[in-house]
Short mmCIF file of C-alpha atoms in Angstrom, two decimals:
data_model
loop_
_atom_site.label_atom_id
_atom_site.label_comp_id
_atom_site.label_asym_id
_atom_site.label_seq_id
_atom_site.Cartn_x
_atom_site.Cartn_y
_atom_site.Cartn_z
CA GLN C 1 -13.11 -14.37 -19.03
CA VAL C 2 -9.54 -13.14 -18.74
CA GLN C 3 -6.91 -15.86 -18.93
CA LEU C 4 -3.13 -15.77 -18.82
CA VAL C 5 -1.71 -19.19 -19.65
CA GLN C 6 2.01 -19.70 -19.24
CA SER C 7 4.35 -22.24 -20.76
CA GLY C 8 5.46 -25.31 -18.87
CA ALA C 9 8.23 -25.96 -16.41
CA GLU C 10 11.84 -25.74 -17.57
CA VAL C 11 15.10 -27.23 -16.37
CA LYS C 12 18.21 -25.44 -17.54
CA LYS C 13 21.94 -25.59 -16.93
CA PRO C 14 23.89 -22.61 -15.58
CA GLY C 15 24.79 -20.22 -18.38
CA ALA C 16 21.86 -21.21 -20.55
CA SER C 17 18.80 -19.14 -21.44
CA VAL C 18 15.12 -19.71 -20.83
CA LYS C 19 12.11 -18.22 -22.60
CA VAL C 20 8.75 -18.21 -20.86
CA SER C 21 5.55 -17.42 -22.71
CA CYS C 22 2.28 -15.94 -21.46
CA LYS C 23 -0.69 -16.42 -23.79
CA THR C 24 -3.56 -14.08 -22.99
CA SER C 25 -7.25 -14.07 -23.83
CA GLY C 26 -10.42 -12.34 -22.77
CA TYR C 27 -9.19 -8.77 -23.09
CA THR C 28 -7.60 -6.45 -25.65
CA PHE C 29 -3.97 -7.52 -25.49
CA THR C 30 -2.55 -4.33 -26.99
CA GLY C 31 -4.40 -2.09 -24.55
CA PHE C 32 -2.35 -2.92 -21.48
CA PHE C 33 1.10 -3.48 -20.01
CA LEU C 34 2.10 -7.07 -19.25
CA HIS C 35 4.35 -7.55 -16.22
CA TRP C 36 6.73 -10.29 -15.12
CA VAL C 37 7.18 -11.24 -11.45
CA ARG C 38 9.31 -14.00 -10.00
CA GLN C 39 9.41 -15.85 -6.69
CA ALA C 40 12.36 -17.92 -5.56
CA PRO C 41 11.57 -20.93 -3.38
CA GLY C 42 10.41 -19.77 0.05
CA GLN C 43 11.03 -16.13 -0.86
CA GLY C 44 8.92 -13.08 -1.68
CA LEU C 45 7.63 -11.59 -4.90
CA GLU C 46 10.08 -9.72 -7.13
CA TRP C 47 8.98 -7.43 -9.95
CA MET C 48 11.15 -8.02 -12.99
CA GLY C 49 9.77 -5.69 -15.61
CA ARG C 50 6.93 -4.87 -17.97
CA ILE C 51 6.18 -4.55 -21.66
CA ASP C 52 3.72 -2.20 -23.33
CA ALA C 53 1.86 -4.72 -25.45
CA TYR C 54 0.93 -2.02 -27.96
CA SER C 55 4.32 -0.45 -28.65
CA GLY C 56 6.67 -3.14 -27.39
CA ALA C 57 8.45 -0.65 -25.13
CA THR C 58 9.86 -2.20 -21.99
CA ASN C 59 10.91 -1.22 -18.47
CA CYS C 60 13.08 -3.53 -16.43
CA ALA C 61 14.26 -3.72 -12.83
CA GLN C 62 17.88 -2.67 -12.65
CA LYS C 63 19.13 -6.07 -11.50
CA PHE C 64 17.76 -7.73 -14.65
CA GLN C 65 18.55 -5.07 -17.25
CA ASP C 66 21.52 -6.92 -18.74
CA ARG C 67 19.89 -10.35 -18.83
CA VAL C 68 16.17 -10.00 -19.54
CA THR C 69 14.48 -9.53 -22.88
CA MET C 70 10.72 -8.99 -22.96
CA THR C 71 8.87 -9.26 -26.27
CA ARG C 72 5.35 -9.81 -27.51
CA ASP C 73 3.54 -11.17 -30.54
CA THR C 74 0.32 -9.27 -31.00
CA SER C 75 -0.96 -11.73 -33.62
CA VAL C 76 -1.30 -14.39 -30.93
CA SER C 77 -1.78 -12.11 -27.90
CA THR C 78 1.29 -13.58 -26.25
CA ALA C 79 4.13 -12.06 -24.28
CA TYR C 80 7.55 -13.59 -23.76
CA MET C 81 10.27 -13.20 -21.15
CA GLU C 82 13.76 -14.48 -21.92
CA LEU C 83 16.36 -14.65 -19.17
CA ASN C 84 19.97 -15.19 -20.20
CA SER C 85 23.13 -16.36 -18.44
CA LEU C 86 21.13 -18.36 -15.93
CA LYS C 87 22.51 -18.92 -12.44
CA SER C 88 21.33 -21.24 -9.70
CA ASP C 89 19.67 -18.35 -7.88
CA ASP C 90 17.43 -17.79 -10.93
CA THR C 91 15.61 -20.93 -9.83
CA ALA C 92 12.13 -19.58 -9.21
CA GLU C 93 8.53 -19.52 -10.25
CA TYR C 94 7.94 -16.89 -12.91
CA TYR C 95 4.56 -15.20 -13.26
CA CYS C 96 3.04 -12.89 -15.84
CA ALA C 97 0.44 -10.43 -14.61
CA VAL C 98 -1.69 -7.60 -15.92
CA SER C 99 -3.71 -4.73 -14.52
CA LEU C 100 -7.15 -4.51 -16.10
CA ILE C 101 -8.74 -2.35 -13.39
CA PRO C 102 -10.74 0.36 -15.19
CA VAL C 103 -9.69 3.16 -12.86
CA THR C 104 -7.29 5.89 -13.94
CA ASP C 105 -3.74 5.43 -12.67
CA VAL C 106 -4.47 2.10 -10.96
CA ARG C 107 -1.85 -0.43 -12.06
CA ALA C 108 -2.33 -3.18 -9.47
CA PHE C 109 -2.23 -6.70 -10.90
CA ASP C 110 -5.72 -8.20 -10.93
CA SER C 111 -4.97 -11.08 -13.29
CA TRP C 112 -2.06 -13.49 -13.04
CA GLY C 113 -0.74 -16.44 -15.00
CA GLN C 114 -0.50 -19.80 -13.28
CA GLY C 115 3.28 -19.56 -12.96
CA THR C 116 6.18 -21.31 -14.68
CA VAL C 117 8.81 -23.08 -12.60
CA VAL C 118 12.33 -22.63 -13.89
CA THR C 119 15.01 -24.78 -12.30
CA VAL C 120 18.67 -23.99 -12.93
CA SER C 121 20.91 -26.89 -12.05
CA SER C 122 24.05 -28.50 -13.37
CA ASP G 1 14.55 3.43 -6.18
CA ILE G 2 11.87 3.51 -3.49
CA GLN G 3 12.17 0.68 -0.97
CA MET G 4 9.18 -1.05 0.60
CA THR G 5 9.24 -2.56 4.08
CA GLN G 6 6.61 -4.50 6.01
CA SER G 7 6.09 -5.28 9.66
CA PRO G 8 5.84 -7.67 11.26
CA SER G 9 7.49 -10.30 9.07
CA SER G 10 5.21 -12.90 10.58
CA LEU G 11 2.40 -13.13 13.09
CA SER G 12 0.24 -15.73 14.73
CA ALA G 13 -3.27 -14.87 15.85
CA SER G 14 -6.46 -16.59 16.93
CA VAL G 15 -9.57 -16.99 14.82
CA GLY G 16 -11.67 -13.87 15.27
CA ASP G 17 -8.73 -11.63 16.16
CA ARG G 18 -8.11 -8.27 14.54
CA VAL G 19 -4.85 -8.32 12.58
CA THR G 20 -2.93 -5.30 11.32
CA ILE G 21 0.03 -5.29 8.92
CA THR G 22 2.07 -2.19 8.21
CA CYS G 23 3.81 -1.29 4.95
CA ARG G 24 6.19 1.64 4.63
CA ALA G 25 7.65 3.29 1.56
CA SER G 26 11.04 5.02 1.70
CA GLN G 27 9.54 7.98 -0.19
CA GLY G 28 5.98 9.20 -0.64
CA ILE G 29 3.88 7.26 -3.12
CA SER G 30 0.53 8.99 -2.57
CA ASN G 31 -2.06 6.18 -2.62
CA TYR G 32 -0.42 4.10 -5.37
CA LEU G 33 -0.33 1.00 -3.22
CA ALA G 34 -1.77 -2.49 -3.57
CA TRP G 35 -2.08 -5.42 -1.19
CA TYR G 36 -1.94 -9.05 -2.29
CA GLN G 37 -2.69 -12.33 -0.55
CA GLN G 38 -0.75 -15.46 -1.45
CA ARG G 39 -2.02 -18.65 0.09
CA PRO G 40 0.48 -21.54 0.34
CA GLY G 41 1.19 -22.98 -3.08
CA LYS G 42 -1.13 -20.56 -4.84
CA VAL G 43 -0.89 -17.61 -7.20
CA PRO G 44 -1.02 -14.15 -5.57
CA GLU G 45 -4.43 -12.49 -5.52
CA LEU G 46 -5.20 -8.78 -5.41
CA LEU G 47 -6.98 -7.68 -2.24
CA ILE G 48 -6.80 -3.89 -2.26
CA TYR G 49 -5.69 -1.18 -4.66
CA ALA G 50 -5.35 2.58 -4.34
CA ALA G 51 -4.42 1.90 -0.71
CA SER G 52 -8.01 1.45 0.43
CA THR G 53 -10.25 0.18 -2.39
CA LEU G 54 -11.37 -3.40 -1.97
CA GLN G 55 -11.03 -5.52 -5.10
CA SER G 56 -14.29 -7.07 -6.28
CA GLY G 57 -15.08 -10.31 -4.49
CA VAL G 58 -12.76 -9.73 -1.55
CA PRO G 59 -14.45 -10.19 1.86
CA SER G 60 -15.29 -7.00 3.71
CA ARG G 61 -13.23 -8.06 6.74
CA PHE G 62 -10.21 -6.83 4.75
CA SER G 63 -9.54 -3.11 4.71
CA GLY G 64 -6.67 -0.83 3.83
CA SER G 65 -5.66 2.67 4.79
CA GLY G 66 -2.83 5.14 4.51
CA SER G 67 -1.21 7.53 2.11
CA GLY G 68 2.24 8.87 1.44
CA THR G 69 4.71 6.58 3.18
CA GLU G 70 2.71 4.54 5.70
CA PHE G 71 -0.04 2.05 4.95
CA THR G 72 -1.94 -0.62 6.84
CA LEU G 73 -3.84 -3.74 5.92
CA THR G 74 -6.38 -4.84 8.53
CA ILE G 75 -8.25 -8.11 8.83
CA SER G 76 -11.10 -7.33 11.21
CA SER G 77 -11.81 -10.92 12.20
CA LEU G 78 -9.20 -13.49 11.21
CA GLN G 79 -10.55 -16.62 9.54
CA PRO G 80 -8.79 -19.94 8.89
CA GLU G 81 -8.80 -19.28 5.15
CA ASP G 82 -6.78 -16.09 5.73
CA VAL G 83 -3.62 -18.12 6.44
CA ALA G 84 -1.33 -16.67 3.80
CA THR G 85 1.53 -14.31 3.12
CA TYR G 86 0.51 -10.72 2.46
CA TYR G 87 2.50 -8.38 0.23
CA CYS G 88 2.25 -4.67 -0.40
CA GLN G 89 3.34 -3.22 -3.75
CA LYS G 90 3.94 0.30 -5.00
CA TYR G 91 2.83 1.14 -8.52
CA ASN G 92 3.31 4.91 -8.78
CA SER G 93 6.28 4.43 -11.10
CA VAL G 94 8.68 1.71 -12.17
CA PRO G 95 10.02 -0.37 -10.57
CA PHE G 96 6.76 -1.72 -9.12
CA THR G 97 8.49 -2.99 -5.99
CA PHE G 98 6.88 -5.44 -3.59
CA GLY G 99 7.35 -5.45 0.16
CA PRO G 100 9.07 -8.50 1.68
CA GLY G 101 5.81 -10.02 2.88
CA THR G 102 4.06 -10.79 6.16
CA LYS G 103 3.22 -14.40 6.94
CA VAL G 104 -0.03 -14.84 8.87
CA ASP G 105 -1.04 -18.06 10.56
CA ILE G 106 -3.50 -19.26 13.15
CA LYS G 107 -2.48 -19.66 16.78
#
């Protein structure tokens, strides 16, 4: 079955960087885009960006373009999201997600990682 | 970028009630819309894609409709396990923006 397993919780100081991993299994990693979504405490879902797991090409939400790096390692079917210059309002749960729905042009996220809590505090 | 709005932001209804949530896009997105349910403390789950197609395993009391700029999610008979926040999301093009969410609880 499809699994997306994320790395564990992180505590970082303002100005630092964090790198979250998303190890996938149960599907052809290079056949799909892998997305990153975050959720601040008590807030809604925020799409951060996506990576084409085949080519490595990325698209990012404008607010994160200067601070987010998305990469992947196809040899271990794992995607990574690195967020730089952390601020307190980057404290959130970070999710990876993928759309595996076999319908043309449908890109809704039917599989999600379990989430990684990142806390930014001095 | 296209903005997504939802109304109401929260609602309280009785078990068995019909519940309707509206999602609006600032520009037309055809039917490239998904609905998600996020129960308290849980990972979001896909309910509906292509505006009206029920994801496998989702109870038939959930339904979606709409196209273009206005969409609705309906729960035909609210159940206790439906207490959650519901989000719409556009996926016609990046960014794949989510709506702000609608919190549903039991009266």
